[in-house]
DNA sequence: GCACTAGCTTGATCCAGATCAAAACATCAG
DNA sequence: CTGATGTTTTGATCTGGATCAAGCTAGTGC
């Protein structure tokens, strides 16, 4: 592991307040690996042996059943994923694969639980992380149940705009994945983009220009309780 | 609060391992209230001031946005709900109302956080509870994204059968709520029941008789990673 | 530079589910 | 017992989204 990775990892919310000794212990037990794109890191149903932290690149969490598959979330640096399975010592409920070449830190689940048991700050940080993840999925679920697919796209574009601080947003991954994440087919994503044209949405490959924010927001009707990832 | 309620509450997973002193402290700070049916206990967007525990009755968690509303979950005795908001000291992301006359214990959020900070067993029990809730929503989300509405109903019936240990299951609440929870309209729930007739599903009001379990399971194709609430 | 492949778009069609309306059924209050 | 009300069912129609097919575009390897 590169020494310059450590500060970034140390600053993750899940390590907030953890003692240096315990953090070092976790890092000693871990290893950092670089994976090519489309590499499956986790398969749903398998026991949760490692806590994964995406240090660089991008990881797709997806689920399948009976021949159907859907993208559940995209994970960016620097963040962990599927923490609940580790703490519960249960199987993973989702699979994970790299969306692009990625460096991933893998911390043995056993080590995580050991430090969890002895470091109160770490266990509290875990609680906060779990609470945030849980609330994030509630928001996604509401998004799916309460909105049409075009509304989901419109709100997603507004969210990208806010995050990238620009009226020209770049889609962070290809449209096939975005469609799946939003709960629709790629054909429908294409049509949804077209439906949003009159609201000032201009598409050029993976670059989307928003030229009438007010109209788009009026159509999308964002709700903090769904769209604000920080509350 | 009736003394005979306490043992039941004490046995909740979230109080596993908590010291008697701390448990008593929480109970002293709490109050138990009986609400009539259709009483709104929580409104989404409000600060999370109480941790609620359903002692008797049934509570519906629902979400709304832009004039649309959907049932997110049903809560039975004895369980808590919306724990994440309490721990994060954030607003509720869902509303709650009694589905029938219910007795609900309300523990001030401040007290919960105080005991959380000083009782390691309690904070760990909270983590497990959060992990379980989080995993539960992941399963619901997969259910919604990966299955048709008829498949969701079929799997739900199989789950009721397993829980009630009988081939004649009683729907725990009215069909309007069940439809909403499964992500469909009441009309479509009715049609979905009809679609399942050839698979041995017989409807008599809120009593459903399953006469061909094998056919129903073949149709439903249950998956432990979605349907098993215990893993 | 060309051939191949994957992603994306567009068109046509189908269908799962919603909406609207009406009727039937069950429950409750007077 | 009757009238009112809410739930449920059924029918008709609509529509959002899926599926299938084909063509276009961009990127990659030889």
XYZ file of C-alpha atoms (C1' of nucleotides) in Angstrom:
522
model
C 0.000 0.000 0.000
C 1.279 3.456 -0.872
C 1.932 5.684 2.128
C 0.074 8.521 0.430
C -3.155 6.479 0.356
C -3.316 6.249 4.118
C -4.282 9.842 4.922
C -7.213 9.623 2.510
C -8.372 6.365 4.026
C -7.783 7.647 7.572
C -10.154 10.507 6.845
C -13.077 8.256 6.024
C -15.998 8.783 8.362
C -15.832 5.204 9.548
C -12.393 5.855 10.982
C -13.354 9.053 12.719
C -12.211 8.870 16.340
C -10.591 5.479 16.017
C -7.333 5.186 17.929
C -4.143 5.232 15.879
C -3.203 1.828 17.232
C -6.444 0.285 16.061
C -6.316 1.992 12.721
C -2.773 0.712 12.162
C -3.864 -2.750 13.216
C -6.615 -2.714 10.609
C -4.275 -1.450 7.920
C -1.669 -4.082 8.727
C -4.285 -6.799 8.310
C -5.547 -5.341 5.030
C -4.325 -5.319 1.510
C -4.827 -2.999 -1.377
C -5.397 -4.448 -4.761
C -5.813 -3.030 -8.227
C -8.519 -4.625 -10.328
C -9.220 -4.189 -14.032
C -12.645 -3.046 -15.171
C -15.515 -5.549 -15.073
C -13.895 -7.625 -12.347
C -16.318 -9.176 -9.921
C -15.226 -8.412 -6.351
C -18.171 -9.875 -4.472
C -20.950 -12.248 -5.331
C -24.264 -12.020 -3.526
C -24.935 -14.952 -1.254
C -21.272 -15.328 -0.318
C -20.130 -14.839 3.274
C -18.885 -11.337 3.965
C -15.176 -11.875 4.547
C -13.866 -8.412 3.732
C -14.892 -4.842 4.161
C -14.084 -3.173 0.853
C -13.038 0.424 0.466
C -12.829 1.950 -2.999
C -9.651 4.015 -3.021
C -9.629 4.806 -6.718
C -11.913 4.004 -9.657
C -15.569 3.085 -9.400
C -17.481 -0.001 -8.250
C -20.975 -1.070 -9.261
C -23.210 -2.813 -6.741
C -25.817 -4.946 -8.438
C -28.343 -7.614 -7.622
C -29.744 -10.494 -9.620
C -32.519 -12.972 -9.277
C -33.974 -15.434 -11.747
C -32.060 -14.134 -14.695
C -32.794 -10.493 -13.983
C -30.195 -8.016 -12.886
C -30.223 -4.424 -11.755
C -27.675 -1.853 -10.658
C -28.338 -0.955 -7.040
C -25.675 1.718 -6.458
C -22.358 3.086 -7.671
C -19.505 3.473 -5.219
C -16.836 6.141 -5.607
C -13.619 6.925 -3.801
C -13.127 7.077 -1.008
C -15.940 4.945 0.395
C -16.710 1.563 1.802
C -19.555 -0.680 0.814
C -21.787 -3.394 2.223
C -20.826 -2.707 5.794
C -23.976 -4.299 7.238
C -22.998 -7.785 6.113
C -19.638 -7.460 7.846
C -21.088 -6.389 11.157
C -23.821 -8.992 11.067
C -21.350 -11.644 9.899
C -23.881 -12.526 7.246
C -23.817 -13.115 3.510
C -23.627 -10.265 1.029
C -27.017 -9.255 -0.354
C -25.518 -7.589 -3.399
C -22.708 -8.336 -5.817
C -19.979 -5.864 -6.722
C -17.841 -5.390 -9.781
C -15.420 -2.738 -10.909
C -16.881 -0.340 -13.441
C -13.425 0.872 -14.380
C -9.935 0.022 -13.272
C -10.040 0.397 -9.505
C -7.903 0.174 -6.405
C -9.739 -1.412 -3.541
C -8.667 -1.829 0.052
C -9.830 -5.065 1.583
C -10.001 -5.272 5.354
C -10.700 -8.713 6.808
C -14.125 -8.835 8.400
C -12.682 -10.524 11.458
C -10.354 -7.590 12.048
C -13.178 -5.120 11.606
C -15.303 -6.910 14.186
C -12.378 -7.172 16.615
C -11.703 -3.455 16.495
C -15.415 -2.781 16.545
C -15.613 -4.664 19.854
C -12.751 -2.826 21.511
C -12.838 0.680 20.088
C -16.000 2.591 21.137
C -15.287 5.451 18.772
C -14.998 3.033 15.893
C -18.217 1.255 16.771
C -20.025 4.579 17.002
C -18.599 5.675 13.684
C -19.897 2.416 12.247
C -23.342 3.209 13.572
C -23.342 6.556 11.841
C -22.142 4.989 8.626
C -24.837 2.337 8.785
C -27.501 4.915 9.588
C -26.423 6.955 6.569
C -26.359 3.954 4.260
C -29.765 2.868 5.506
C -31.233 6.322 4.985
C -29.674 6.417 1.529
C -31.501 3.265 0.525
C -34.773 4.592 1.944
C -34.360 7.608 -0.327
C -33.632 5.388 -3.332
C -36.666 3.271 -2.542
C -38.880 6.346 -2.313
C -37.410 7.583 -5.587
C -38.401 4.318 -7.250
C -41.871 4.016 -5.713
C -42.993 7.621 -5.911
C -41.586 8.901 -9.172
C -41.812 8.144 -12.857
C -38.667 7.193 -14.709
C -38.422 10.614 -16.385
C -38.718 12.323 -13.010
C -35.957 10.115 -11.657
C -33.691 11.119 -14.519
C -34.519 14.807 -14.144
C -33.756 14.730 -10.443
C -30.571 12.809 -11.019
C -29.379 15.436 -13.496
C -30.108 18.179 -10.966
C -28.127 16.259 -8.409
C -25.169 15.877 -10.772
C -25.381 19.598 -11.503
C -25.165 20.453 -7.841
C -22.312 18.062 -7.216
C -20.282 19.137 -10.244
C -21.136 22.814 -9.680
C -21.776 23.346 -13.367
C -24.641 23.529 -15.845
C -22.711 21.126 -18.025
C -22.589 17.806 -16.249
C -20.585 14.753 -17.201
C -22.207 11.401 -16.617
C -19.883 9.478 -14.289
C -20.440 6.137 -16.023
C -22.006 4.868 -19.207
C -25.682 5.220 -19.933
C -26.412 1.525 -19.718
C -25.426 1.555 -16.051
C -27.251 4.823 -15.394
C -30.418 3.389 -16.914
C -30.197 0.271 -14.776
C -29.508 2.306 -11.653
C -32.580 4.456 -12.367
C -34.717 1.378 -12.922
C -35.235 1.505 -16.670
C -33.811 0.077 -19.914
C -31.192 1.922 -22.009
C -33.791 2.515 -24.737
C -36.019 4.195 -22.207
C -33.209 6.279 -20.829
C -32.645 7.566 -24.331
C -36.323 8.398 -24.654
C -36.357 9.988 -21.205
C -33.512 12.290 -22.233
C -35.589 13.230 -25.279
C -38.629 13.881 -23.113
C -36.527 16.351 -21.126
C -35.364 18.286 -24.188
C -38.129 20.896 -23.858
C -36.917 21.460 -20.301
C -33.511 22.548 -21.486
C -31.687 19.227 -21.416
C -29.143 18.909 -24.203
C -27.306 15.634 -24.714
C -23.883 15.232 -26.327
C -22.598 11.791 -25.589
C -21.956 11.670 -21.857
C -21.951 15.456 -21.582
C -25.318 16.897 -20.615
C -25.950 20.625 -20.783
C -28.766 22.052 -18.696
C -29.955 25.300 -20.225
C -33.191 25.941 -18.328
C -32.689 24.972 -14.718
C -35.922 26.512 -13.548
C -38.022 24.600 -16.047
C -36.217 21.368 -15.266
C -36.674 21.861 -11.523
C -40.338 22.668 -12.032
C -40.755 19.425 -13.899
C -38.628 17.334 -11.533
C -40.062 18.711 -8.277
C -37.071 17.691 -6.186
C -37.593 16.787 -2.565
C -34.870 17.087 0.038
C -36.191 13.962 1.690
C -35.344 11.995 -1.457
C -32.634 13.921 -3.240
C -30.458 15.378 -0.498
C -27.869 12.724 0.334
C -26.602 14.760 3.265
C -29.700 14.720 5.488
C -47.077 1.808 31.731
C -48.284 -1.631 32.768
C -45.649 -3.655 34.554
C -46.426 -6.637 32.363
C -45.342 -4.698 29.257
C -41.811 -4.305 30.502
C -40.595 -7.871 30.087
C -41.727 -7.867 26.461
C -39.977 -4.596 25.779
C -36.912 -5.675 27.722
C -36.582 -8.656 25.401
C -36.323 -6.546 22.257
C -33.065 -7.070 20.442
C -32.127 -3.443 20.859
C -32.049 -3.910 24.613
C -29.973 -7.047 24.521
C -27.060 -6.649 26.907
C -28.071 -3.220 28.118
C -27.502 -2.732 31.850
C -30.591 -2.775 34.058
C -29.817 0.733 35.258
C -29.730 2.107 31.767
C -32.830 0.250 30.718
C -34.699 1.610 33.735
C -33.429 5.075 32.930
C -34.815 4.841 29.418
C -38.146 3.515 30.645
C -38.453 6.268 33.233
C -37.950 8.865 30.528
C -40.475 7.239 28.213
C -44.198 7.090 28.042
C -46.620 4.614 26.638
C -49.616 5.885 24.793
C -52.617 4.288 23.174
C -53.614 5.699 19.809
C -56.766 5.061 17.793
C -56.488 3.779 14.250
C -55.413 6.200 11.508
C -53.580 8.435 13.938
C -50.479 10.041 12.507
C -47.547 9.463 14.883
C -44.764 10.924 12.788
C -44.589 13.176 9.782
C -41.669 12.910 7.387
C -39.405 15.927 7.485
C -39.911 16.450 11.207
C -37.011 16.169 13.608
C -36.710 12.758 15.185
C -37.551 13.437 18.816
C -38.677 9.975 19.884
C -37.782 6.398 19.263
C -41.099 4.606 18.864
C -41.742 1.028 19.867
C -44.975 -0.662 18.836
C -46.128 -2.626 21.878
C -49.534 -3.562 20.549
C -51.423 -2.975 17.311
C -49.854 -2.155 13.978
C -48.188 0.917 12.483
C -47.848 1.815 8.825
C -44.748 3.607 7.592
C -45.408 5.579 4.460
C -43.813 8.213 2.296
C -45.233 10.938 0.122
C -43.992 13.359 -2.447
C -45.807 15.662 -4.827
C -49.210 14.263 -4.061
C -48.143 10.644 -4.336
C -48.007 8.311 -1.400
C -46.817 4.760 -0.830
C -46.667 2.325 2.053
C -43.051 1.581 2.835
C -43.421 -0.976 5.635
C -45.737 -2.292 8.325
C -44.508 -2.510 11.899
C -45.783 -5.081 14.374
C -45.252 -5.697 18.041
C -42.865 -5.701 19.546
C -40.561 -3.585 17.342
C -39.071 -0.157 16.997
C -39.016 1.963 13.902
C -36.977 4.641 12.216
C -33.984 4.150 14.474
C -31.534 5.703 12.011
C -33.058 9.166 12.331
C -32.688 9.035 16.123
C -29.037 8.061 16.042
C -28.189 10.564 13.350
C -30.274 13.239 15.086
C -31.833 13.911 11.700
C -35.344 14.338 10.349
C -37.631 11.393 9.743
C -37.605 10.218 6.138
C -40.948 8.469 6.475
C -44.265 9.193 8.143
C -46.038 6.767 10.465
C -49.653 6.201 11.345
C -51.513 3.579 13.287
C -53.233 1.033 11.104
C -55.348 -0.122 13.988
C -55.657 0.869 17.616
C -52.097 0.680 18.922
C -50.021 1.097 22.041
C -46.735 2.772 21.337
C -43.829 3.400 23.661
C -42.064 6.670 22.986
C -38.506 7.034 24.215
C -37.013 10.518 23.958
C -34.266 10.584 21.366
C -32.003 12.479 23.736
C -32.240 9.652 26.260
C -31.526 7.072 23.595
C -28.391 8.902 22.493
C -27.244 9.384 26.086
C -27.484 5.701 26.857
C -26.041 4.906 23.462
C -22.952 6.919 24.405
C -22.412 5.256 27.752
C -23.603 1.682 27.354
C -21.393 -0.259 24.894
C -23.755 -3.224 24.786
C -26.623 -0.919 23.887
C -24.639 0.792 21.154
C -23.661 -2.568 19.712
C -27.244 -3.786 19.857
C -28.198 -0.631 17.970
C -25.671 -1.450 15.309
C -27.155 -4.873 14.813
C -30.639 -3.437 14.669
C -29.573 -0.861 12.095
C -27.747 -3.477 10.044
C -30.893 -5.614 10.034
C -33.152 -2.739 9.080
C -30.752 -1.694 6.330
C -30.579 -5.219 4.953
C -34.372 -5.410 5.112
C -34.721 -2.378 2.893
C -32.144 -3.723 0.461
C -34.303 -6.845 0.145
C -37.427 -4.749 -0.409
C -35.637 -2.684 -3.021
C -34.496 -5.815 -4.834
C -38.043 -7.150 -4.631
C -39.315 -4.007 -6.338
C -36.628 -3.733 -8.988
C -36.263 -7.371 -9.926
C -39.776 -8.776 -9.763
C -43.133 -8.189 -11.391
C -46.048 -7.222 -9.226
C -47.593 -10.710 -9.439
C -44.298 -12.275 -8.389
C -44.137 -9.921 -5.427
C -47.611 -10.970 -4.333
C -46.840 -14.669 -4.776
C -43.688 -14.386 -2.706
C -45.496 -12.395 -0.058
C -48.127 -15.109 0.251
C -45.423 -17.733 0.643
C -43.866 -15.647 3.343
C -47.177 -15.290 5.191
C -47.647 -19.039 4.906
C -44.289 -19.711 6.494
C -44.847 -17.195 9.242
C -48.386 -18.366 10.064
C -47.426 -22.022 9.637
C -50.593 -22.754 7.710
C -51.818 -23.144 4.148
C -54.649 -20.776 5.012
C -53.168 -17.383 5.628
C -54.860 -14.315 6.970
C -53.829 -11.003 5.524
C -52.600 -8.904 8.469
C -54.082 -5.672 7.139
C -56.483 -4.567 4.450
C -55.808 -5.097 0.782
C -55.480 -1.411 0.011
C -52.425 -1.240 2.288
C -51.045 -4.536 1.005
C -51.306 -3.269 -2.568
C -49.513 -0.055 -1.712
C -46.798 -1.906 0.175
C -46.250 -4.196 -2.816
C -46.030 -1.212 -5.157
C -49.330 -1.517 -7.033
C -52.914 -0.189 -7.006
C -55.789 -2.036 -5.251
C -57.301 -2.854 -8.670
C -54.087 -4.499 -9.691
C -53.798 -6.418 -6.464
C -57.218 -7.845 -7.195
C -56.107 -8.812 -10.699
C -52.856 -10.256 -9.350
C -54.811 -12.493 -6.989
C -56.832 -13.652 -9.983
C -53.679 -14.286 -11.969
C -52.522 -16.594 -9.156
C -55.737 -18.635 -9.132
C -54.321 -21.303 -11.454
C -51.446 -21.662 -8.974
C -53.771 -22.684 -6.208
C -54.511 -19.311 -4.649
C -58.047 -19.041 -3.344
C -59.309 -15.742 -1.991
C -62.079 -15.294 0.548
C -61.986 -11.784 1.844
C -58.773 -11.502 3.829
C -58.402 -15.266 4.108
C -56.208 -16.764 1.433
C -56.013 -20.499 0.970
C -52.977 -21.921 -0.803
C -53.863 -25.286 -2.308
C -50.872 -25.939 -4.567
C -47.745 -24.794 -2.801
C -45.404 -26.376 -5.283
C -46.989 -24.651 -8.263
C -47.046 -21.331 -6.453
C -43.385 -21.652 -5.472
C -42.463 -22.609 -9.021
C -44.143 -19.475 -10.234
C -42.802 -17.222 -7.495
C -39.209 -18.499 -7.551
C -38.406 -17.280 -4.055
C -34.881 -16.200 -3.239
C -33.489 -16.287 0.275
C -31.547 -13.137 -0.495
C -34.850 -11.309 -0.971
C -37.441 -13.210 0.983
C -35.680 -14.484 4.084
C -35.952 -11.733 6.680
C -33.642 -13.590 9.030
C -30.449 -13.582 6.979
C -7.338 2.305 -42.640
C -10.504 -1.295 -42.071
C -13.159 -4.536 -39.631
C -15.221 -5.573 -35.519
C -17.558 -4.676 -31.252
C -20.062 -2.297 -27.882
C -22.871 1.549 -26.770
C -26.554 4.345 -28.075
C -30.550 5.879 -30.663
C -34.728 5.274 -33.092
C -38.813 2.786 -34.684
C -42.427 -0.475 -34.128
C -44.991 -3.259 -31.255
C -46.430 -5.341 -27.046
C -47.845 -5.520 -22.377
C -47.863 -4.675 -17.356
C -49.861 -1.654 -14.680
C -52.484 2.782 -14.010
C -56.644 5.289 -14.415
C -61.437 5.895 -14.648
C -65.966 4.191 -13.972
C -69.381 1.297 -12.200
C -71.083 -2.399 -9.563
C -70.917 -5.523 -5.757
C -69.904 -6.439 -1.072
C -69.131 -5.745 3.801
C -69.425 -2.990 7.791
C -71.315 0.395 10.712
C -74.497 3.745 12.689
C -78.999 5.190 13.579
C -83.589 -3.133 9.256
C -82.072 0.494 6.305
C -79.093 3.833 4.531
C -74.500 5.389 4.193
C -69.739 4.596 3.561
C -65.536 2.394 2.505
C -63.417 -1.606 0.382
C -63.041 -4.664 -3.266
C -63.891 -6.385 -7.760
C -64.593 -6.055 -12.575
C -64.625 -3.803 -17.066
C -62.853 -0.629 -20.367
C -59.309 2.204 -21.781
C -54.975 4.492 -21.540
C -50.090 4.872 -20.971
C -45.448 4.254 -19.347
C -42.097 1.239 -20.016
C -40.314 -3.263 -21.989
C -39.000 -5.918 -25.868
C -37.380 -6.678 -30.362
C -35.109 -5.050 -34.370
C -32.263 -2.207 -37.022
C -29.215 1.454 -37.827
C -25.812 4.822 -36.311
C -21.724 6.157 -33.738
C -17.501 5.721 -31.391
C -13.691 3.187 -29.933
C -10.322 -0.495 -30.419
C -7.246 -3.886 -32.412
C -4.727 -5.560 -36.198
